[in-house]
CSV table of C-alpha atoms in Angstrom, one decimal:
chain,number,residue,atom,x,y,z
A,140,UNK,CA,-2.9,-12.6,-7.3
A,141,UNK,CA,-5.2,-9.5,-7.3
A,142,UNK,CA,-4.9,-7.5,-4.2
A,143,UNK,CA,-7.7,-5.0,-4.9
A,144,UNK,CA,-10.8,-7.3,-4.2
A,145,UNK,CA,-11.9,-5.4,-1.0
A,146,UNK,CA,-10.5,-2.0,-1.7
A,147,UNK,CA,-12.9,0.9,-1.5
A,148,UNK,CA,-10.6,3.2,-3.3
A,149,UNK,CA,-11.6,4.7,-6.7
A,150,UNK,CA,-9.1,5.0,-9.5
A,151,UNK,CA,-9.2,8.7,-9.1
A,152,UNK,CA,-8.1,8.3,-5.4
A,153,UNK,CA,-5.3,5.9,-6.4
A,154,UNK,CA,-4.1,8.3,-9.1
A,155,UNK,CA,-4.1,11.3,-6.7
A,156,UNK,CA,-1.4,9.9,-4.5
A,157,UNK,CA,2.1,10.2,-6.0
A,158,UNK,CA,3.7,7.5,-3.9
A,159,UNK,CA,7.3,7.7,-2.6
A,160,UNK,CA,10.0,5.2,-3.7
A,161,UNK,CA,7.4,3.2,-5.5
A,162,UNK,CA,6.5,2.0,-9.0
A,163,UNK,CA,3.3,4.0,-9.2
A,164,UNK,CA,2.1,2.6,-12.5
A,165,UNK,CA,2.6,-1.0,-11.4
A,166,UNK,CA,1.2,-0.5,-7.9
A,167,UNK,CA,-2.0,1.2,-9.0
A,168,UNK,CA,-2.9,-1.6,-11.4
A,169,UNK,CA,-3.0,-4.0,-8.5
A,170,UNK,CA,-2.6,-2.3,-5.1
A,171,UNK,CA,-1.1,-4.0,-2.1
A,172,UNK,CA,-3.1,-2.3,0.7
A,173,UNK,CA,-2.5,-2.8,4.5
A,174,UNK,CA,-5.5,-2.5,6.8
A,175,UNK,CA,-4.0,-3.0,10.3
A,176,UNK,CA,-1.0,-4.3,12.2
A,177,UNK,CA,-0.5,-6.2,15.5
A,178,UNK,CA,2.6,-7.7,16.9
A,179,UNK,CA,4.8,-9.1,14.2
A,180,UNK,CA,2.1,-9.1,11.5
A,181,UNK,CA,0.3,-6.8,9.1
A,182,UNK,CA,-3.3,-7.6,7.9
A,183,UNK,CA,-4.1,-6.7,4.4
A,184,UNK,CA,-7.5,-5.5,3.2
A,185,UNK,CA,-8.5,-9.1,2.3
A,186,UNK,CA,-7.9,-10.1,5.9
A,187,UNK,CA,-4.6,-12.0,5.2
A,188,UNK,CA,-1.9,-12.0,7.9
A,189,UNK,CA,1.4,-10.8,6.5
A,190,UNK,CA,4.6,-11.5,8.6
A,191,UNK,CA,6.6,-8.2,8.8
A,192,UNK,CA,10.0,-9.3,7.6
A,193,UNK,CA,11.4,-5.8,7.5
A,194,UNK,CA,10.0,-4.3,10.8
A,195,UNK,CA,8.1,-1.8,8.8
A,196,UNK,CA,10.9,0.1,7.1
A,197,UNK,CA,13.5,-0.9,9.7
A,198,UNK,CA,11.3,1.1,12.1
A,199,UNK,CA,9.2,-1.3,14.2
A,200,UNK,CA,11.6,-3.6,16.0
A,201,UNK,CA,9.2,-3.8,19.0
A,202,UNK,CA,6.4,-5.1,16.7
A,203,UNK,CA,3.2,-3.2,16.0
A,204,UNK,CA,0.6,-1.6,18.3
A,205,UNK,CA,2.7,-1.8,21.4
A,206,UNK,CA,0.3,-0.9,24.3
A,207,UNK,CA,2.7,1.2,26.3
A,208,UNK,CA,3.6,3.4,23.3
A,209,UNK,CA,-0.1,3.7,22.2
A,210,UNK,CA,-1.0,4.8,25.7
A,211,UNK,CA,1.8,7.4,25.9
A,212,UNK,CA,0.8,8.9,22.6
A,213,UNK,CA,-2.9,9.0,23.5
A,214,UNK,CA,-2.2,10.7,26.8
A,215,UNK,CA,0.1,13.2,25.2
A,216,UNK,CA,-2.4,14.2,22.6
A,217,UNK,CA,-4.9,15.0,25.4
A,218,UNK,CA,-2.3,17.0,27.3
A,219,UNK,CA,-0.1,18.9,24.9
A,220,UNK,CA,-0.7,18.4,21.2
A,221,UNK,CA,1.9,20.9,19.9
A,222,UNK,CA,4.5,23.2,21.5
A,223,UNK,CA,6.4,25.8,19.5
A,224,UNK,CA,9.9,24.5,18.7
A,225,UNK,CA,11.6,27.9,18.7
A,226,UNK,CA,12.4,29.9,21.8
A,227,UNK,CA,10.0,27.8,24.0
A,228,UNK,CA,10.1,24.2,25.2
A,229,UNK,CA,8.3,21.4,27.0
A,230,UNK,CA,9.7,19.1,29.6
A,231,UNK,CA,9.5,15.9,27.6
A,232,UNK,CA,12.1,16.9,25.0
A,233,UNK,CA,14.8,17.5,27.7
A,234,UNK,CA,14.0,14.2,29.4
A,235,UNK,CA,14.2,12.5,26.1
A,236,UNK,CA,17.4,14.1,25.1
A,237,UNK,CA,19.1,12.8,28.3
A,238,UNK,CA,17.6,9.3,27.7
A,239,UNK,CA,18.9,9.2,24.1
A,240,UNK,CA,22.3,10.3,25.4
A,241,UNK,CA,22.3,7.2,27.6
A,242,UNK,CA,22.0,5.0,24.5
A,243,UNK,CA,24.8,6.9,22.7
A,244,UNK,CA,28.6,6.3,23.1
A,245,UNK,CA,30.2,8.2,25.9
A,246,UNK,CA,30.6,11.9,25.0
A,247,UNK,CA,27.9,12.1,22.4
A,248,UNK,CA,25.5,13.8,24.8
A,249,UNK,CA,24.1,16.8,23.0
A,250,UNK,CA,21.0,16.0,21.1
A,251,UNK,CA,19.4,18.0,18.3
A,252,UNK,CA,15.9,16.9,17.3
A,253,UNK,CA,14.6,16.6,13.7
A,254,UNK,CA,11.5,15.1,12.0
A,255,UNK,CA,13.2,12.3,10.0
A,256,UNK,CA,16.4,10.6,9.1
A,257,UNK,CA,16.7,12.8,6.0
A,258,UNK,CA,16.5,15.9,8.2
A,259,UNK,CA,19.0,14.3,10.6
A,260,UNK,CA,21.5,13.9,7.9
A,261,UNK,CA,21.0,17.5,6.6
A,262,UNK,CA,21.4,18.7,10.2
A,263,UNK,CA,24.6,16.8,10.7
A,264,UNK,CA,26.1,18.1,7.5
A,265,UNK,CA,25.1,21.7,8.1
A,266,UNK,CA,26.4,21.7,11.6
A,267,UNK,CA,29.7,20.1,10.4
A,268,UNK,CA,30.2,23.0,8.0
A,269,UNK,CA,29.1,25.6,10.6
A,270,UNK,CA,31.4,24.1,13.2
A,271,UNK,CA,34.5,24.6,11.1
A,272,UNK,CA,33.5,28.1,10.4
A,273,UNK,CA,33.1,28.8,14.1
A,274,UNK,CA,36.7,27.3,14.5
A,275,UNK,CA,38.0,29.7,11.9
A,276,UNK,CA,38.4,27.0,9.2
A,277,UNK,CA,35.7,28.1,6.7
A,278,UNK,CA,37.2,26.4,3.7
A,279,UNK,CA,36.3,23.0,5.2
A,280,UNK,CA,33.0,22.6,3.2
A,281,UNK,CA,33.3,19.3,1.2
A,282,UNK,CA,31.9,16.0,2.2
A,283,UNK,CA,32.9,12.4,1.6
A,284,UNK,CA,30.3,9.6,1.5
A,285,UNK,CA,30.5,6.1,0.2
A,286,UNK,CA,29.3,4.0,-2.8
A,287,UNK,CA,26.1,2.1,-2.0
A,288,UNK,CA,25.5,4.4,1.0
A,289,UNK,CA,22.0,5.8,1.7
A,290,UNK,CA,21.6,9.0,3.6
A,291,UNK,CA,18.0,10.0,3.0
A,292,UNK,CA,16.0,11.8,0.3
A,293,UNK,CA,17.1,15.4,0.8
A,294,UNK,CA,19.5,17.2,-1.5
A,295,UNK,CA,22.3,16.7,0.9
A,296,UNK,CA,21.5,13.1,1.5
A,297,UNK,CA,21.5,12.1,-2.2
A,298,UNK,CA,24.7,14.1,-2.6
A,299,UNK,CA,26.7,12.1,-0.1
A,300,UNK,CA,24.7,8.9,-0.8
A,301,UNK,CA,26.1,6.4,-3.2
A,302,UNK,CA,23.1,4.5,-4.7
A,303,UNK,CA,23.1,5.5,-8.5
A,304,UNK,CA,19.3,5.2,-8.9
A,305,UNK,CA,18.8,7.8,-6.2
A,306,UNK,CA,21.2,10.2,-7.7
A,307,UNK,CA,21.2,10.2,-11.5
A,308,UNK,CA,17.8,11.9,-12.0
A,309,UNK,CA,18.6,15.0,-10.0
A,310,UNK,CA,21.8,16.4,-11.4
A,311,UNK,CA,24.4,18.3,-9.4
A,312,UNK,CA,24.1,18.1,-5.6
A,313,UNK,CA,26.4,19.3,-2.9
A,314,UNK,CA,30.2,19.0,-3.5
A,315,UNK,CA,31.0,15.6,-2.3
A,316,UNK,CA,33.1,12.6,-3.1
A,317,UNK,CA,32.8,8.9,-2.5
A,318,UNK,CA,34.7,6.0,-1.0
A,319,UNK,CA,34.3,2.6,-2.5
A,320,UNK,CA,32.0,0.2,-0.8
A,321,UNK,CA,33.5,-2.7,1.1
A,322,UNK,CA,32.0,-5.7,-0.9
A,323,UNK,CA,35.3,-7.1,-2.2
A,324,UNK,CA,35.9,-10.4,-4.0
A,325,UNK,CA,36.4,-13.2,-1.5
A,326,UNK,CA,34.0,-11.9,1.1
A,327,UNK,CA,30.9,-13.5,-0.3
A,328,UNK,CA,28.7,-15.4,2.2
A,329,UNK,CA,30.6,-14.0,5.2
A,330,UNK,CA,28.9,-14.4,8.5
A,331,UNK,CA,29.1,-11.1,10.3
A,332,UNK,CA,32.2,-9.0,9.7
A,333,UNK,CA,34.4,-10.2,6.8
A,334,UNK,CA,38.1,-10.7,7.3
A,335,UNK,CA,38.9,-8.8,4.1
A,336,UNK,CA,38.1,-5.3,2.9
A,337,UNK,CA,39.7,-3.2,5.6
A,338,UNK,CA,42.1,-1.9,2.9
A,339,UNK,CA,39.2,0.0,1.4
A,340,UNK,CA,39.5,2.6,4.2
A,341,UNK,CA,42.9,3.6,2.7
A,342,UNK,CA,41.0,5.1,-0.2
A,343,UNK,CA,40.1,7.9,2.2
A,344,UNK,CA,43.8,9.0,2.1
A,345,UNK,CA,43.6,9.2,-1.6
A,346,UNK,CA,40.7,11.5,-1.5
A,347,UNK,CA,42.3,13.6,1.2
A,348,UNK,CA,45.5,13.9,-0.9
A,349,UNK,CA,43.5,15.0,-3.9
A,350,UNK,CA,41.2,17.5,-2.2
A,351,UNK,CA,43.2,18.4,0.9
A,352,UNK,CA,42.0,18.1,4.4
A,353,UNK,CA,41.7,21.9,4.6
A,354,UNK,CA,38.7,21.6,2.3
A,355,UNK,CA,36.9,18.6,3.8
A,356,UNK,CA,34.3,19.0,6.6
A,357,UNK,CA,33.3,15.5,7.3
A,358,UNK,CA,33.1,11.8,6.3
A,359,UNK,CA,29.7,10.3,6.6
A,360,UNK,CA,29.1,6.5,6.5
A,361,UNK,CA,26.5,4.0,7.8
A,362,UNK,CA,28.2,1.6,10.2
A,363,UNK,CA,26.2,-1.0,8.3
A,364,UNK,CA,24.7,0.0,5.0
A,365,UNK,CA,21.0,-1.0,5.2
A,366,UNK,CA,19.3,0.2,2.1
A,367,UNK,CA,22.4,-0.6,0.0
A,368,UNK,CA,21.9,-4.2,0.7
A,369,UNK,CA,23.0,-4.9,4.3
A,370,UNK,CA,26.7,-4.3,3.7
A,371,UNK,CA,28.5,-5.1,6.9
A,372,UNK,CA,31.9,-3.4,7.6
A,373,UNK,CA,34.9,-5.6,7.5
A,374,UNK,CA,37.0,-6.0,10.6
A,375,UNK,CA,39.1,-3.0,11.3
A,376,UNK,CA,37.5,-0.8,8.6
A,377,UNK,CA,35.6,1.7,10.7
A,378,UNK,CA,38.5,1.9,13.2
A,379,UNK,CA,40.8,2.9,10.3
A,380,UNK,CA,38.4,5.5,9.1
A,381,UNK,CA,38.4,7.0,12.6
A,382,UNK,CA,42.2,7.1,12.7
A,383,UNK,CA,42.4,8.8,9.3
A,384,UNK,CA,39.8,11.4,10.2
A,385,UNK,CA,41.6,12.1,13.5
A,386,UNK,CA,44.9,12.5,11.8
A,387,UNK,CA,43.5,15.0,9.2
A,388,UNK,CA,41.1,17.0,11.4
A,389,UNK,CA,38.0,15.8,9.7
A,390,UNK,CA,34.7,15.0,11.4
A,391,UNK,CA,33.4,11.4,11.2
A,392,UNK,CA,29.6,11.1,11.1
A,393,UNK,CA,27.8,7.7,11.5
A,394,UNK,CA,24.4,7.5,9.9
A,395,UNK,CA,22.6,5.2,12.3
A,396,UNK,CA,19.0,5.8,11.2
A,397,UNK,CA,18.8,2.0,10.8
A,398,UNK,CA,21.4,0.7,13.2
A,399,UNK,CA,20.6,2.7,16.4
A,400,UNK,CA,18.5,1.3,19.2
A,401,UNK,CA,18.9,-2.4,19.0
A,402,UNK,CA,19.1,-3.7,15.4
A,403,UNK,CA,22.7,-4.6,15.7
A,404,UNK,CA,22.3,-6.3,19.1
A,405,UNK,CA,23.7,-3.2,20.8
A,406,UNK,CA,22.5,0.3,21.7
A,407,UNK,CA,24.1,1.7,18.5
A,408,UNK,CA,26.2,0.5,15.6
A,409,UNK,CA,29.0,2.5,17.1
A,410,UNK,CA,28.9,0.3,20.2
A,411,UNK,CA,28.5,-2.9,18.1
A,412,UNK,CA,31.5,-2.2,16.0
A,413,UNK,CA,33.6,-0.5,18.7
A,414,UNK,CA,34.2,2.9,17.0
A,415,UNK,CA,33.0,6.3,18.2
A,416,UNK,CA,32.2,9.0,15.7
A,417,UNK,CA,31.8,12.7,16.2
A,418,UNK,CA,28.1,12.7,15.5
A,419,UNK,CA,25.4,10.0,15.1
A,420,UNK,CA,22.2,10.5,13.0
A,421,UNK,CA,19.1,8.6,14.1
A,422,UNK,CA,15.4,8.1,13.4
A,423,UNK,CA,13.1,5.1,12.7
A,424,UNK,CA,13.4,2.9,15.9
A,425,UNK,CA,13.5,5.9,18.2
A,426,UNK,CA,9.7,6.0,18.2
A,427,UNK,CA,9.2,2.4,16.9
A,428,UNK,CA,7.9,4.0,13.7
A,429,UNK,CA,4.7,5.2,15.5
A,430,UNK,CA,5.3,8.8,14.6
A,431,UNK,CA,8.0,10.6,12.6
A,432,UNK,CA,11.0,11.7,14.6
A,433,UNK,CA,14.8,12.0,14.1
A,434,UNK,CA,17.7,13.4,16.0
A,435,UNK,CA,21.5,13.9,15.9
A,436,UNK,CA,23.8,13.2,18.8
A,437,UNK,CA,26.9,15.4,18.8
A,438,UNK,CA,30.1,15.4,20.9
A,439,UNK,CA,29.9,18.0,23.6
A,440,UNK,CA,32.9,19.8,22.2
A,441,UNK,CA,30.9,20.6,19.0
A,442,UNK,CA,28.0,22.0,21.0
A,443,UNK,CA,30.4,23.9,23.3
A,444,UNK,CA,32.0,25.6,20.3
A,445,UNK,CA,28.7,27.1,19.2
A,446,UNK,CA,27.9,28.2,22.7
A,447,UNK,CA,31.3,29.8,23.1
A,448,UNK,CA,31.0,31.7,19.8
A,449,UNK,CA,27.3,32.5,20.0
A,450,UNK,CA,27.5,36.2,20.5
A,451,UNK,CA,25.1,38.0,22.9
A,452,UNK,CA,23.3,35.5,25.2
A,453,UNK,CA,19.9,36.2,23.7
A,454,UNK,CA,21.1,35.6,20.2
A,455,UNK,CA,20.7,32.3,18.3
A,456,UNK,CA,23.9,30.2,18.4
A,457,UNK,CA,22.6,28.1,15.5
A,458,UNK,CA,20.0,29.4,13.1
A,459,UNK,CA,18.6,25.9,12.2
A,460,UNK,CA,15.7,23.7,13.1
A,461,UNK,CA,12.3,22.5,12.1
A,462,UNK,CA,8.7,23.2,12.9
A,463,UNK,CA,8.3,19.7,14.2
A,464,UNK,CA,11.6,19.4,16.1
A,465,UNK,CA,11.0,17.7,19.5
A,466,UNK,CA,7.3,17.4,18.8
A,467,UNK,CA,5.5,16.6,22.1
A,468,UNK,CA,3.7,13.5,20.7
A,469,UNK,CA,6.9,12.2,19.1
A,470,UNK,CA,8.8,12.7,22.4
A,471,UNK,CA,6.1,10.7,24.2
A,472,UNK,CA,6.3,7.9,21.7
A,473,UNK,CA,10.1,7.9,21.8
A,474,UNK,CA,10.3,7.8,25.6
A,475,UNK,CA,7.9,4.9,25.7
A,476,UNK,CA,9.8,3.1,22.9
A,477,UNK,CA,13.1,3.4,24.6
A,478,UNK,CA,11.6,2.3,27.9
A,479,UNK,CA,10.2,-0.7,26.2
A,480,UNK,CA,13.6,-1.6,24.7
A,481,UNK,CA,15.2,-1.4,28.2
A,482,UNK,CA,12.4,-3.0,30.3
A,483,UNK,CA,11.8,-5.9,27.9
A,484,UNK,CA,15.5,-6.6,27.4
A,485,UNK,CA,15.2,-6.2,23.7
A,486,UNK,CA,18.9,-5.7,23.0
A,487,UNK,CA,19.7,-9.0,24.8
A,488,UNK,CA,16.8,-10.6,22.8
A,489,UNK,CA,18.4,-9.5,19.5
A,490,UNK,CA,21.7,-10.9,20.7
A,491,UNK,CA,20.1,-14.3,21.4
A,492,UNK,CA,18.1,-14.4,18.1
A,493,UNK,CA,21.0,-13.2,15.9
A,494,UNK,CA,22.9,-16.6,15.7
A,495,UNK,CA,19.6,-18.4,15.0
A,496,UNK,CA,18.8,-15.9,12.2
A,497,UNK,CA,22.4,-16.1,10.9
A,498,UNK,CA,22.4,-19.9,10.7
A,499,UNK,CA,19.1,-20.0,9.0
A,500,UNK,CA,19.6,-17.4,6.4
A,501,UNK,CA,23.0,-18.8,5.4
A,502,UNK,CA,21.4,-22.2,4.8
A,503,UNK,CA,19.9,-20.7,1.6
A,504,UNK,CA,23.4,-20.7,0.0
A,505,UNK,CA,23.1,-24.5,-0.5
A,506,UNK,CA,19.5,-24.6,-1.6
A,507,UNK,CA,19.1,-21.6,-4.0
A,508,UNK,CA,21.3,-21.5,-7.1
A,509,UNK,CA,20.5,-17.8,-7.9
A,510,UNK,CA,21.9,-16.3,-4.7
A,511,UNK,CA,25.4,-14.9,-5.3
A,512,UNK,CA,26.0,-13.5,-1.8
A,513,UNK,CA,24.5,-13.4,1.7
A,514,UNK,CA,25.5,-10.8,4.4
A,515,UNK,CA,24.2,-10.4,7.9
A,516,UNK,CA,24.7,-8.8,11.3
A,517,UNK,CA,22.4,-8.6,14.2
A,518,UNK,CA,18.8,-9.0,13.0
A,519,UNK,CA,19.6,-7.8,9.4
A,520,UNK,CA,20.5,-9.7,6.3
A,521,UNK,CA,20.9,-9.0,2.7
A,522,UNK,CA,20.9,-11.5,-0.2
A,523,UNK,CA,22.3,-10.6,-3.6
A,524,UNK,CA,20.2,-12.2,-6.4
A,525,UNK,CA,21.7,-13.1,-9.7
A,526,UNK,CA,20.3,-10.9,-12.5
A,527,UNK,CA,17.8,-12.1,-15.1
A,528,UNK,CA,18.5,-11.0,-18.7
A,529,UNK,CA,20.7,-8.1,-17.5
A,530,UNK,CA,17.9,-6.7,-15.3
A,531,UNK,CA,19.4,-6.8,-11.8
A,532,UNK,CA,16.2,-5.4,-10.1
A,533,UNK,CA,13.7,-7.7,-11.8
A,534,UNK,CA,14.2,-10.9,-10.0
A,535,UNK,CA,14.3,-9.3,-6.5
A,536,UNK,CA,11.0,-7.6,-7.4
A,537,UNK,CA,9.4,-10.8,-8.5
A,538,UNK,CA,10.6,-12.6,-5.3
A,539,UNK,CA,9.2,-9.8,-3.1
A,540,UNK,CA,5.8,-9.9,-4.8
A,541,UNK,CA,5.6,-13.7,-4.6
A,542,UNK,CA,6.5,-13.5,-0.9
A,543,UNK,CA,3.7,-11.0,-0.3
A,544,UNK,CA,1.3,-13.3,-1.9
A,545,UNK,CA,2.5,-16.1,0.4
A,546,UNK,CA,2.1,-13.9,3.5
A,547,UNK,CA,5.5,-12.4,4.0
A,548,UNK,CA,6.7,-8.8,3.6
A,549,UNK,CA,10.4,-8.4,2.6
A,550,UNK,CA,12.2,-5.5,1.0
A,551,UNK,CA,13.6,-5.6,-2.5
A,552,UNK,CA,16.1,-3.0,-3.7
A,553,UNK,CA,18.4,-3.0,-6.7
A,554,UNK,CA,19.8,-6.6,-6.9
A,555,UNK,CA,19.0,-7.5,-3.3
A,556,UNK,CA,16.4,-8.9,-0.9
A,557,UNK,CA,16.6,-7.4,2.5
A,558,UNK,CA,15.4,-8.9,5.8
A,559,UNK,CA,15.1,-7.2,9.2
A,560,UNK,CA,12.5,-9.0,11.4
A,561,UNK,CA,11.2,-7.5,14.6
A,562,UNK,CA,13.2,-8.0,17.8
A,563,UNK,CA,10.1,-9.8,19.1
A,564,UNK,CA,10.3,-12.5,16.5
A,565,UNK,CA,10.1,-16.2,17.5
A,566,UNK,CA,12.6,-18.8,16.2
A,567,UNK,CA,9.7,-20.6,14.5
A,568,UNK,CA,8.8,-17.4,12.6
A,569,UNK,CA,12.4,-17.1,11.4
A,570,UNK,CA,12.2,-20.7,10.2
A,571,UNK,CA,8.9,-19.9,8.4
A,572,UNK,CA,10.2,-16.7,6.8
A,573,UNK,CA,13.5,-18.2,5.5
A,574,UNK,CA,11.9,-21.4,4.3
A,575,UNK,CA,9.3,-19.5,2.3
A,576,UNK,CA,12.0,-17.2,0.9
A,577,UNK,CA,14.1,-20.2,-0.2
A,578,UNK,CA,11.1,-21.8,-1.9
A,579,UNK,CA,10.2,-18.5,-3.6
A,580,UNK,CA,13.7,-17.8,-4.9
A,581,UNK,CA,13.8,-21.2,-6.5
A,582,UNK,CA,10.3,-20.8,-8.0
A,583,UNK,CA,11.1,-17.4,-9.5
A,584,UNK,CA,14.3,-18.9,-10.9
């Protein structure tokens, strides 16, 4: 299907935009252009309704064009469009920081604002290094990430990330090492947390033995790896990482850019899986994707360490931040988004929808021969698609494009199809999405 029939773009305009994480050559031959969004649906330039099967990019769990968020943003633009982020403040950021703290595990109550998930990761890693220097342990500079992990597009994020396609082009990054992922034989088609795989946490001991805890600043993992293919932690795995980090005086950072604010059927992935880290990175759902914003929640002890060793009171305790940290319009959007999550009972809604979603997506095992694994938790699912002619990414791409033509947006990445419908999805829409996906997988096969 050609998607350019009503586009007003010239070829020169198409060529001018170097798109992120996109096959630019393929896209510009036949663009897939979105014109508007409302509720759980996009509308493309041909007027076709497209069900949003990934909540934007894991961002729009409340659906699109939420009136309360739109109103908050419009009012803020008319009142205070920008406030300097350094040495001066505005009330909304302090109110929002306290509100975010209410969503975080107990004790993670000091919030540093950023402009994105990538900036949040960079902030968490920089502060981890600086924290140990403030504690007189300046040799603790190395980081440990995990295979198939995604931690944003910055140089620190790709360094600790573990998706090969995001790393190989760029050469040497920060000094970091990687745990194995937790997809082990025998866990295929697990519903929720697998019974096997906890032993993969013990590999952290091997890395500590090799590099010594005196040189390691932090371990960073996603509670659930979203972009890596919805890789759910096995039972006991995150708890064991926490124990090992405690035993060896290493900070544990959870990257919750995808899992915070409802996606897991809890306020955070930390809450969902019952493990509290030392810091949590966040973005995406905090503003419902309306405007870029990120943040990092730190334990108070980390914040207090900087305050206690900050020098003269007028001096900067932490020379770090961004022009758009705590942007007034982003704060307004975030406050409205978090209020909507609470007032509309969205976390309970995710909890009630999750079993329906789980049952439906796992039915594909019996009707599609080219699915080699299905994983899920909350309102997120990943399907591993068998490769075609040694090209693991080709069939998922074909499936995603065919789904778009049928009126459904899903994400493809490496050998997976990823699903994350809005919290506001109806059971009938889940049926429609999964039925269409099953038919498409078989057609592509």
